[in-house]
């Protein structure tokens, strides 16, 4: 046995080489990176938990790889037998190991992608790059616009100056990795990158290797499971951590690159610092739709916290700026101001580290900036006191209350330097600082408020009843509008404090009160979910006025369900035809369209097409009324909820719908993928900016009438099939609950809001996130593809010429191509063999034929999809992605098998495997892991094993929900 062990230990590397997919190109180091991390990890596992467990992990990996090779379901059963033979502690360790190995595989992948990009940039060669379509390089985009599309550099510059991309960070509960682990992962990534650097000395290598081992072990030793659900304040703090880690420094760095790219097309001026190229907003602590934990107090806390953080970030930079601006030459205006400040200033300030003595007047810039520093200090302290005590003894006039006051002295310094011939100095840190102030203001981000339309109706209903006018809820739309408008045109206050309030009504009114008390630059839009009629918007306008909101927030209706999207253009047209409203909005309106719920309601194909058409129609309506419309896209991270590569997603929007202003949500785990590191942050800003510019200056083609007609027919068939299964099949909900871990999802403690809108109820009340999450876990992805098969089949049977037309659509129409490519990627991640195992173990026998039917549908849909795309195999156009998925499959499969056997033990207490005798003493380290969850209602170890498999599979599928 010992000899076999030795042989096995030596051969893990060789084994891996055999199991792993081959290199794709010369610069492909993925397999190397992956093997190195895996080796390190297995050594650590053996040190911590002994040789037996290391062997178990290797056996599982090999069984899984054999299954992947031959698709033989017997291998899955063998794998299952390994799991059921483990004691509770060991099964936690094995699940934890595979979850960990998947995270390491993801890190290897990120390092490889970054490495290939660096090589490409050095060669200046994007030509052979399948990736070029998904990568928007700002320089490439400028060159393309000027070189191929014959735009003048000035046109590009003018367009760019007026462009805005507003990225809205939302705390969707899909970031399933804890922050403590994310930080360790970042350090593993850095070690790996440095290990492969060219000029590394043997000592460096040894130290990096030790550091790598240390970080991998630290991550493995951290409890991956959140033991308590996060509060909205926690979510907000987690979201804000990206600002001080990457975004704060990333924005000026990116804008410098834009300047450089402009110079290279012959524009010799910089982007004005107040050009609103990138803006940030947030929903964390403002989104109260279906989340009772977001109270008015939470909203207030979150705003003050963001103000405090912003002032602190500026404060930490201002002394560096004071050091830099040591010049004495300045213009008269600045000199006069410096003298005045010098005369009136206090003596020494001992609480500063630098420049604590009074600054002499022969350093005029420092005198000016010293005053800015004092105000920033007070601004920060005032926010801190308001946050902790509700009051502050710092007078408001010693702080910055609006961004103009803050910009004014900085602009004065900038002008003065330029007029004294020191423009190169002005364009250094001072310009970066000015750009930060223009981007982040005093509030860091603007908070959007989101509430369901029904809650506003309740409030107004209580008011009309109290005034003896009857029930607003029962009035028809026309009567509602007339009454709201007459109140809005009037001057008298509508209600006093004596309106009878339920808890829910006072919650809505208190929220408006918080909005009226805090500075207006804290807030962005007021979003109404489930909006259907003009009265929904007018009701919010009236409530803002009644609660004395000095600068009312712009009101944004959100259209999500299929029927609402169809009715949206007419609803917006009715709104624009109201004179009072048209005067109020000053020619600008924002409309939000939701991707998640529309997909859950009608399936991906119909939702995507309806979203496309709704945007076109909304733009037409806006043009008709002379209003500039901004579309706000509520995309999730997963394909089922509207996710996918940014660049392609933007370029596949209908022509004229972006027009230089775009708002997009960046949700949950996508925040980490977009802003987790400096280079990721840079690429995200670049992608959004470049793609938005290109969409405006080189719009995608409009679909031909015959393409539209075909899409319309296919969408009807797809919706019909999707709904016939999801909503009309009498036992579908029962099957869904049995065949997936949906019932156990709530235990993951990912987010602060409940997974259902209403505690009872079927699919309708389930939030879009757990609905997608559950199907992603079983590798079946039903909500994404269901409906496509029937639609293609019907189109091809109706007319054989349709195949040609569909291929033409795929090759010429970005919207159609993106839709198909994303579905293809989802099929590449799916595996009906795994889904069949879930059915066999968890679903009652009389439902097996139903599962079979769905899997046949899956295979048919996949076949038809490849036929339409003209591909022989999945992802043949993207060998890199294919290789990365292959590398991950064996890990994910092991976790799936572990999950399904664990679910079996949880749901059927009489089910037991043969626990193998353990050679280790009972007090072994694995047994301690069981004690981390003493209150579980399941048998020991099961709940933690299950949660670890959920997290692991989510990490492997890379798009949680």
Short mmCIF file of C-alpha atoms in Angstrom, two decimals, residues 383-812:
data_model
loop_
_atom_site.label_atom_id
_atom_site.label_comp_id
_atom_site.label_asym_id
_atom_site.label_seq_id
_atom_site.Cartn_x
_atom_site.Cartn_y
_atom_site.Cartn_z
CA UNK A 383 -20.52 63.59 9.37
CA UNK A 384 -18.92 61.31 11.94
CA UNK A 385 -20.69 63.04 14.85
CA UNK A 386 -24.05 63.11 13.06
CA UNK A 387 -23.66 59.41 12.33
CA UNK A 388 -22.80 58.37 15.87
CA UNK A 389 -24.81 60.86 17.98
CA UNK A 390 -27.40 62.34 15.65
CA UNK A 391 -26.08 65.86 16.41
CA UNK A 392 -22.82 67.73 15.87
CA UNK A 393 -21.18 70.69 17.60
CA UNK A 394 -19.24 71.65 14.45
CA UNK A 395 -21.00 74.60 12.80
CA UNK A 396 -22.14 73.82 9.25
CA UNK A 397 -20.51 76.97 7.81
CA UNK A 398 -17.02 75.65 8.66
CA UNK A 399 -17.63 72.62 6.40
CA UNK A 400 -18.22 72.08 2.68
CA UNK A 401 -21.94 71.80 2.08
CA UNK A 402 -21.90 71.68 -1.70
CA UNK A 403 -19.40 70.64 -4.30
CA UNK A 404 -19.11 74.14 -5.86
CA UNK A 405 -17.57 75.49 -2.62
CA UNK A 406 -15.07 72.65 -2.73
CA UNK A 407 -14.17 73.08 -6.41
CA UNK A 408 -13.80 76.87 -6.27
CA UNK A 409 -10.40 77.14 -4.44
CA UNK A 410 -9.03 74.18 -6.44
CA UNK A 411 -10.07 75.81 -9.72
CA UNK A 412 -8.46 79.04 -8.54
CA UNK A 413 -5.14 77.19 -8.01
CA UNK A 414 -5.48 75.54 -11.43
CA UNK A 415 -6.15 78.83 -13.25
CA UNK A 416 -3.31 80.57 -11.43
CA UNK A 417 -0.75 77.86 -12.29
CA UNK A 418 -1.79 77.92 -15.96
CA UNK A 419 -1.50 81.72 -16.17
CA UNK A 420 2.03 81.63 -14.69
CA UNK A 421 3.30 79.14 -17.28
CA UNK A 422 3.03 76.16 -14.92
CA UNK A 423 0.37 74.21 -16.83
CA UNK A 424 2.39 70.95 -16.72
CA UNK A 425 2.32 71.19 -12.90
CA UNK A 426 -1.41 72.01 -12.86
CA UNK A 427 -2.03 68.92 -14.98
CA UNK A 428 -0.41 66.68 -12.36
CA UNK A 429 -1.95 65.69 -9.04
CA UNK A 430 -4.13 68.81 -8.97
CA UNK A 431 -5.93 67.72 -12.14
CA UNK A 432 -6.39 64.20 -10.72
CA UNK A 433 -7.82 65.73 -7.55
CA UNK A 434 -10.21 67.97 -9.52
CA UNK A 435 -11.37 64.93 -11.49
CA UNK A 436 -12.01 63.02 -8.30
CA UNK A 437 -14.07 65.91 -6.91
CA UNK A 438 -16.09 66.09 -10.15
CA UNK A 439 -16.71 62.35 -10.13
CA UNK A 440 -17.36 61.59 -6.46
CA UNK A 441 -18.52 64.96 -5.11
CA UNK A 442 -19.01 65.21 -1.36
CA UNK A 443 -21.24 62.16 -1.22
CA UNK A 444 -18.93 59.56 -2.86
CA UNK A 445 -21.93 57.98 -4.62
CA UNK A 446 -25.50 59.04 -5.19
CA UNK A 447 -28.01 56.80 -3.51
CA UNK A 448 -31.07 55.69 -5.49
CA UNK A 449 -34.25 54.99 -3.55
CA UNK A 450 -36.41 52.11 -4.83
CA UNK A 451 -39.89 51.27 -3.62
CA UNK A 452 -42.81 49.21 -4.95
CA UNK A 453 -45.66 51.22 -6.52
CA UNK A 454 -48.23 49.51 -4.30
CA UNK A 455 -46.73 51.04 -1.18
CA UNK A 456 -47.28 54.56 -2.54
CA UNK A 457 -50.85 53.66 -3.45
CA UNK A 458 -51.42 52.59 0.18
CA UNK A 459 -50.20 55.96 1.46
CA UNK A 460 -52.35 58.01 -0.92
CA UNK A 461 -55.30 55.73 -0.20
CA UNK A 462 -54.97 56.43 3.54
CA UNK A 463 -54.88 60.19 2.80
CA UNK A 464 -57.98 60.24 0.55
CA UNK A 465 -59.91 58.13 3.06
CA UNK A 466 -58.83 60.42 5.88
CA UNK A 467 -59.99 63.46 3.88
CA UNK A 468 -63.33 61.75 3.25
CA UNK A 469 -62.81 61.53 -0.52
CA UNK A 470 -63.22 57.77 -0.77
CA UNK A 471 -60.67 55.07 -1.60
CA UNK A 472 -57.91 56.11 -4.02
CA UNK A 473 -57.04 52.45 -4.53
CA UNK A 474 -60.47 51.82 -6.07
CA UNK A 475 -60.50 54.83 -8.39
CA UNK A 476 -59.90 54.29 -12.10
CA UNK A 477 -56.64 55.62 -13.54
CA UNK A 478 -58.27 58.72 -15.06
CA UNK A 479 -59.75 59.84 -11.75
CA UNK A 480 -56.47 59.16 -9.95
CA UNK A 481 -54.56 61.32 -12.43
CA UNK A 482 -57.06 64.20 -12.25
CA UNK A 483 -56.97 64.29 -8.47
CA UNK A 484 -53.15 64.03 -8.26
CA UNK A 485 -52.72 66.80 -10.81
CA UNK A 486 -55.17 69.13 -9.10
CA UNK A 487 -53.26 68.62 -5.84
CA UNK A 488 -49.89 69.12 -7.56
CA UNK A 489 -51.09 72.38 -9.14
CA UNK A 490 -52.49 73.61 -5.85
CA UNK A 491 -50.48 75.16 -3.05
CA UNK A 492 -52.13 73.91 0.12
CA UNK A 493 -50.55 71.12 2.18
CA UNK A 494 -52.52 67.92 1.75
CA UNK A 495 -52.34 66.26 5.13
CA UNK A 496 -51.16 66.89 8.67
CA UNK A 497 -49.69 64.52 11.21
CA UNK A 498 -53.13 63.13 12.02
CA UNK A 499 -53.40 60.72 9.07
CA UNK A 500 -53.91 57.23 10.52
CA UNK A 501 -50.68 55.34 9.72
CA UNK A 502 -49.84 51.66 9.60
CA UNK A 503 -46.22 50.69 10.09
CA UNK A 504 -45.81 50.40 6.33
CA UNK A 505 -47.28 53.83 5.62
CA UNK A 506 -45.08 55.59 8.14
CA UNK A 507 -42.07 53.76 6.68
CA UNK A 508 -42.75 55.32 3.25
CA UNK A 509 -43.33 58.80 4.73
CA UNK A 510 -40.28 58.60 7.01
CA UNK A 511 -38.16 57.76 3.98
CA UNK A 512 -39.30 60.95 2.24
CA UNK A 513 -38.54 62.82 5.44
CA UNK A 514 -34.95 61.52 5.45
CA UNK A 515 -34.62 62.64 1.80
CA UNK A 516 -35.81 66.12 2.73
CA UNK A 517 -33.40 66.46 5.68
CA UNK A 518 -30.15 65.31 4.06
CA UNK A 519 -28.18 67.31 1.43
CA UNK A 520 -29.67 66.73 -2.01
CA UNK A 521 -26.37 65.65 -3.58
CA UNK A 522 -26.67 62.39 -1.59
CA UNK A 523 -29.45 61.13 -3.83
CA UNK A 524 -29.90 60.01 -7.41
CA UNK A 525 -33.23 58.69 -8.65
CA UNK A 526 -36.44 57.54 -6.98
CA UNK A 527 -37.25 54.25 -8.70
CA UNK A 528 -40.73 52.76 -8.68
CA UNK A 529 -40.76 49.01 -9.22
CA UNK A 530 -43.81 47.30 -10.66
CA UNK A 531 -44.81 50.64 -12.23
CA UNK A 532 -47.67 50.37 -14.70
CA UNK A 533 -49.44 53.74 -15.04
CA UNK A 534 -48.74 57.50 -15.06
CA UNK A 535 -50.44 57.84 -11.66
CA UNK A 536 -47.62 55.73 -10.15
CA UNK A 537 -45.14 58.46 -11.10
CA UNK A 538 -47.39 61.39 -10.16
CA UNK A 539 -48.06 59.86 -6.73
CA UNK A 540 -44.33 59.97 -5.92
CA UNK A 541 -44.09 63.56 -7.19
CA UNK A 542 -46.93 64.52 -4.84
CA UNK A 543 -45.43 62.72 -1.85
CA UNK A 544 -42.06 64.44 -2.44
CA UNK A 545 -43.78 67.80 -2.43
CA UNK A 546 -45.86 67.02 0.65
CA UNK A 547 -42.80 65.89 2.59
CA UNK A 548 -41.00 69.12 1.65
CA UNK A 549 -38.19 67.64 -0.41
CA UNK A 550 -36.43 70.82 -1.52
CA UNK A 551 -34.83 69.42 -4.68
CA UNK A 552 -37.18 66.60 -5.70
CA UNK A 553 -35.48 63.44 -6.96
CA UNK A 554 -36.12 62.45 -10.55
CA UNK A 555 -38.79 59.76 -10.63
CA UNK A 556 -37.97 56.66 -12.67
CA UNK A 557 -40.56 54.01 -13.52
CA UNK A 558 -39.20 50.45 -13.70
CA UNK A 559 -40.88 48.09 -16.17
CA UNK A 560 -40.14 44.41 -15.63
CA UNK A 561 -42.84 41.89 -16.49
CA UNK A 562 -43.53 41.07 -20.13
CA UNK A 563 -46.94 42.74 -20.13
CA UNK A 564 -45.54 45.85 -18.43
CA UNK A 565 -42.76 46.12 -21.01
CA UNK A 566 -45.35 45.91 -23.81
CA UNK A 567 -47.44 48.63 -22.19
CA UNK A 568 -44.47 50.83 -21.22
CA UNK A 569 -44.30 53.05 -24.35
CA UNK A 570 -48.01 53.94 -24.08
CA UNK A 571 -47.69 54.65 -20.33
CA UNK A 572 -44.71 56.95 -20.92
CA UNK A 573 -46.52 58.70 -23.79
CA UNK A 574 -49.50 59.40 -21.49
CA UNK A 575 -47.09 60.79 -18.92
CA UNK A 576 -45.41 63.12 -21.44
CA UNK A 577 -48.77 64.38 -22.66
CA UNK A 578 -49.52 65.83 -19.19
CA UNK A 579 -48.44 69.50 -19.29
CA UNK A 580 -47.65 69.72 -15.58
CA UNK A 581 -45.30 66.76 -15.85
CA UNK A 582 -43.67 67.90 -19.09
CA UNK A 583 -42.76 71.22 -17.41
CA UNK A 584 -41.46 69.46 -14.33
CA UNK A 585 -38.92 67.22 -16.10
CA UNK A 586 -37.17 69.89 -18.14
CA UNK A 587 -36.81 67.74 -21.27
CA UNK A 588 -35.15 64.76 -19.53
CA UNK A 589 -36.59 61.43 -18.44
CA UNK A 590 -35.08 58.17 -17.25
CA UNK A 591 -36.78 54.80 -17.60
CA UNK A 592 -35.53 51.59 -16.05
CA UNK A 593 -36.02 48.20 -17.68
CA UNK A 594 -35.64 45.03 -15.64
CA UNK A 595 -34.02 41.93 -17.04
CA UNK A 596 -34.50 39.46 -14.18
CA UNK A 597 -38.23 39.38 -13.69
CA UNK A 598 -39.00 39.60 -17.40
CA UNK A 599 -36.88 36.47 -17.90
CA UNK A 600 -38.58 34.62 -15.06
CA UNK A 601 -41.96 35.62 -16.43
CA UNK A 602 -41.55 34.58 -20.08
CA UNK A 603 -38.16 32.93 -20.62
CA UNK A 604 -34.95 34.41 -22.00
CA UNK A 605 -35.77 34.62 -25.73
CA UNK A 606 -39.06 36.48 -25.38
CA UNK A 607 -37.73 38.70 -22.61
CA UNK A 608 -34.67 39.71 -24.64
CA UNK A 609 -36.77 40.51 -27.72
CA UNK A 610 -39.41 42.39 -25.74
CA UNK A 611 -36.70 44.46 -24.00
CA UNK A 612 -35.27 45.29 -27.42
CA UNK A 613 -38.61 46.39 -28.85
CA UNK A 614 -39.65 48.29 -25.73
CA UNK A 615 -36.46 50.35 -25.92
CA UNK A 616 -37.04 51.19 -29.58
CA UNK A 617 -40.62 52.25 -28.89
CA UNK A 618 -39.71 54.27 -25.80
CA UNK A 619 -37.11 56.20 -27.81
CA UNK A 620 -39.71 56.92 -30.52
CA UNK A 621 -42.15 58.26 -27.93
CA UNK A 622 -39.48 60.43 -26.32
CA UNK A 623 -38.49 61.88 -29.71
CA UNK A 624 -42.10 62.66 -30.49
CA UNK A 625 -42.37 64.72 -27.28
CA UNK A 626 -38.88 66.22 -27.55
CA UNK A 627 -37.58 64.51 -24.41
CA UNK A 628 -34.05 63.09 -23.99
CA UNK A 629 -34.48 59.59 -22.63
CA UNK A 630 -31.87 57.74 -20.58
CA UNK A 631 -32.31 53.99 -20.37
CA UNK A 632 -31.37 52.43 -17.06
CA UNK A 633 -30.55 48.75 -17.54
CA UNK A 634 -31.15 46.49 -14.54
CA UNK A 635 -28.96 43.57 -15.61
CA UNK A 636 -28.04 40.76 -13.28
CA UNK A 637 -24.75 38.92 -13.29
CA UNK A 638 -26.06 35.71 -14.83
CA UNK A 639 -27.25 35.18 -18.35
CA UNK A 640 -30.66 34.19 -16.99
CA UNK A 641 -30.89 37.66 -15.46
CA UNK A 642 -29.51 39.66 -18.39
CA UNK A 643 -25.77 39.35 -17.74
CA UNK A 644 -22.98 38.68 -20.20
CA UNK A 645 -19.94 40.51 -21.55
CA UNK A 646 -20.37 44.27 -21.15
CA UNK A 647 -18.99 45.28 -24.50
CA UNK A 648 -21.23 42.94 -26.49
CA UNK A 649 -24.24 43.74 -24.36
CA UNK A 650 -23.89 47.46 -25.06
CA UNK A 651 -23.17 47.08 -28.76
CA UNK A 652 -26.19 44.82 -29.19
CA UNK A 653 -28.65 47.44 -27.89
CA UNK A 654 -30.98 48.93 -30.50
CA UNK A 655 -29.60 51.93 -32.47
CA UNK A 656 -30.16 55.37 -30.89
CA UNK A 657 -31.12 53.98 -27.49
CA UNK A 658 -27.93 54.99 -25.70
CA UNK A 659 -27.01 58.33 -27.22
CA UNK A 660 -24.09 58.98 -24.92
CA UNK A 661 -25.93 58.38 -21.67
CA UNK A 662 -26.10 54.96 -20.10
CA UNK A 663 -27.02 53.75 -16.64
CA UNK A 664 -26.36 50.14 -15.69
CA UNK A 665 -26.57 48.17 -12.48
CA UNK A 666 -23.44 46.31 -11.39
CA UNK A 667 -24.71 43.58 -9.14
CA UNK A 668 -23.42 41.34 -6.40
CA UNK A 669 -20.55 39.15 -7.49
CA UNK A 670 -20.09 41.21 -10.68
CA UNK A 671 -18.80 44.09 -8.50
CA UNK A 672 -15.86 41.91 -7.46
CA UNK A 673 -15.22 40.83 -11.06
CA UNK A 674 -15.36 44.47 -12.23
CA UNK A 675 -13.61 46.35 -9.44
CA UNK A 676 -11.83 43.76 -7.32
CA UNK A 677 -8.38 44.87 -8.47
CA UNK A 678 -6.79 47.90 -10.06
CA UNK A 679 -6.42 46.39 -13.52
CA UNK A 680 -10.00 45.04 -13.42
CA UNK A 681 -11.31 48.46 -12.42
CA UNK A 682 -9.37 50.04 -15.30
CA UNK A 683 -10.76 47.53 -17.80
CA UNK A 684 -14.31 48.00 -16.57
CA UNK A 685 -14.20 51.78 -16.94
CA UNK A 686 -12.57 51.38 -20.34
CA UNK A 687 -15.13 48.85 -21.59
CA UNK A 688 -18.13 50.93 -20.64
CA UNK A 689 -16.67 54.16 -22.01
CA UNK A 690 -15.45 52.70 -25.29
CA UNK A 691 -18.55 50.64 -26.03
CA UNK A 692 -20.90 53.54 -25.23
CA UNK A 693 -18.90 55.82 -27.53
CA UNK A 694 -18.86 53.28 -30.32
CA UNK A 695 -22.58 52.57 -30.02
CA UNK A 696 -23.33 56.27 -30.46
CA UNK A 697 -20.88 56.97 -33.30
CA UNK A 698 -21.15 53.64 -35.12
CA UNK A 699 -24.64 52.34 -34.30
CA UNK A 700 -25.42 48.63 -34.81
CA UNK A 701 -27.63 47.66 -37.74
CA UNK A 702 -31.40 47.85 -37.46
CA UNK A 703 -33.01 44.47 -37.96
CA UNK A 704 -34.62 43.87 -41.38
CA UNK A 705 -38.44 43.66 -41.40
CA UNK A 706 -38.32 39.91 -42.17
CA UNK A 707 -35.98 39.33 -39.21
CA UNK A 708 -38.43 41.13 -36.96
CA UNK A 709 -41.36 39.11 -38.23
CA UNK A 710 -39.48 35.88 -37.55
CA UNK A 711 -38.45 37.04 -34.07
CA UNK A 712 -42.06 37.96 -33.27
CA UNK A 713 -43.27 34.49 -34.29
CA UNK A 714 -40.48 32.75 -32.39
CA UNK A 715 -41.07 34.80 -29.25
CA UNK A 716 -44.75 33.78 -29.15
CA UNK A 717 -43.85 30.09 -29.44
CA UNK A 718 -41.05 30.40 -26.86
CA UNK A 719 -43.25 32.14 -24.28
CA UNK A 720 -45.96 29.57 -24.82
CA UNK A 721 -43.61 26.66 -24.25
CA UNK A 722 -41.92 28.30 -21.26
CA UNK A 723 -45.19 29.13 -19.54
CA UNK A 724 -46.80 25.80 -20.38
CA UNK A 725 -44.07 24.11 -18.35
CA UNK A 726 -43.25 26.61 -15.62
CA UNK A 727 -46.73 27.96 -14.87
CA UNK A 728 -49.23 25.46 -16.28
CA UNK A 729 -47.63 22.07 -15.60
CA UNK A 730 -49.53 21.17 -12.39
CA UNK A 731 -46.59 19.45 -10.68
CA UNK A 732 -43.80 21.72 -11.92
CA UNK A 733 -43.33 23.55 -8.61
CA UNK A 734 -43.21 20.25 -6.76
CA UNK A 735 -40.58 18.95 -9.22
CA UNK A 736 -38.54 22.17 -8.95
CA UNK A 737 -38.52 22.01 -5.13
CA UNK A 738 -37.43 18.36 -5.14
CA UNK A 739 -34.89 18.43 -7.99
CA UNK A 740 -32.93 21.51 -6.86
CA UNK A 741 -31.58 22.88 -3.57
CA UNK A 742 -34.07 25.78 -3.72
CA UNK A 743 -35.60 25.04 -0.31
CA UNK A 744 -32.16 25.04 1.30
CA UNK A 745 -30.93 28.21 -0.50
CA UNK A 746 -31.96 30.58 2.32
CA UNK A 747 -29.32 29.05 4.61
CA UNK A 748 -26.46 30.59 2.67
CA UNK A 749 -26.78 33.97 4.42
CA UNK A 750 -25.72 35.80 1.29
CA UNK A 751 -27.89 38.88 1.33
CA UNK A 752 -29.97 41.00 3.64
CA UNK A 753 -33.29 40.48 1.89
CA UNK A 754 -35.64 37.48 2.01
CA UNK A 755 -35.60 35.14 -1.00
CA UNK A 756 -39.35 35.45 -1.52
CA UNK A 757 -41.51 38.54 -1.94
CA UNK A 758 -44.37 36.84 -0.09
CA UNK A 759 -43.82 33.99 2.37
CA UNK A 760 -46.35 31.68 0.70
CA UNK A 761 -46.87 31.19 -3.00
CA UNK A 762 -45.26 29.48 -5.95
CA UNK A 763 -42.82 30.51 -8.67
CA UNK A 764 -44.45 33.95 -9.07
CA UNK A 765 -43.46 35.06 -5.59
CA UNK A 766 -39.95 33.60 -5.73
CA UNK A 767 -37.31 36.25 -6.38
CA UNK A 768 -35.50 35.95 -9.71
CA UNK A 769 -32.20 35.34 -7.95
CA UNK A 770 -32.95 32.07 -6.06
CA UNK A 771 -34.94 30.89 -9.08
CA UNK A 772 -31.85 31.09 -11.31
CA UNK A 773 -29.47 30.06 -8.52
CA UNK A 774 -31.25 26.77 -7.92
CA UNK A 775 -31.11 25.72 -11.59
CA UNK A 776 -27.46 26.79 -11.90
CA UNK A 777 -26.57 24.52 -8.97
CA UNK A 778 -27.89 21.41 -10.75
CA UNK A 779 -26.16 22.38 -14.04
CA UNK A 780 -29.49 22.42 -15.87
CA UNK A 781 -30.00 26.21 -16.36
CA UNK A 782 -33.63 25.62 -17.32
CA UNK A 783 -34.82 29.28 -17.20
CA UNK A 784 -32.16 30.30 -19.71
CA UNK A 785 -32.81 27.89 -22.58
CA UNK A 786 -36.42 26.79 -22.10
CA UNK A 787 -38.46 28.04 -25.06
CA UNK A 788 -35.62 28.37 -27.57
CA UNK A 789 -35.97 24.79 -28.79
CA UNK A 790 -39.67 25.00 -29.57
CA UNK A 791 -39.18 28.38 -31.26
CA UNK A 792 -36.37 27.17 -33.56
CA UNK A 793 -38.16 23.94 -34.32
CA UNK A 794 -41.34 25.71 -35.34
CA UNK A 795 -39.43 28.21 -37.50
CA UNK A 796 -37.51 25.47 -39.33
CA UNK A 797 -40.57 23.27 -39.85
CA UNK A 798 -42.62 26.19 -41.17
CA UNK A 799 -40.15 27.03 -43.92
CA UNK A 800 -36.78 25.46 -44.76
CA UNK A 801 -35.51 28.87 -45.93
CA UNK A 802 -35.72 30.06 -42.33
CA UNK A 803 -32.47 28.29 -41.46
CA UNK A 804 -30.65 30.53 -43.93
CA UNK A 805 -32.38 33.58 -42.47
CA UNK A 806 -31.53 32.64 -38.89
CA UNK A 807 -27.88 32.21 -39.88
CA UNK A 808 -27.93 35.57 -41.61
CA UNK A 809 -29.37 37.09 -38.43
CA UNK A 810 -26.65 35.39 -36.39
CA UNK A 811 -23.88 36.72 -38.60
CA UNK A 812 -25.18 40.25 -39.23
#
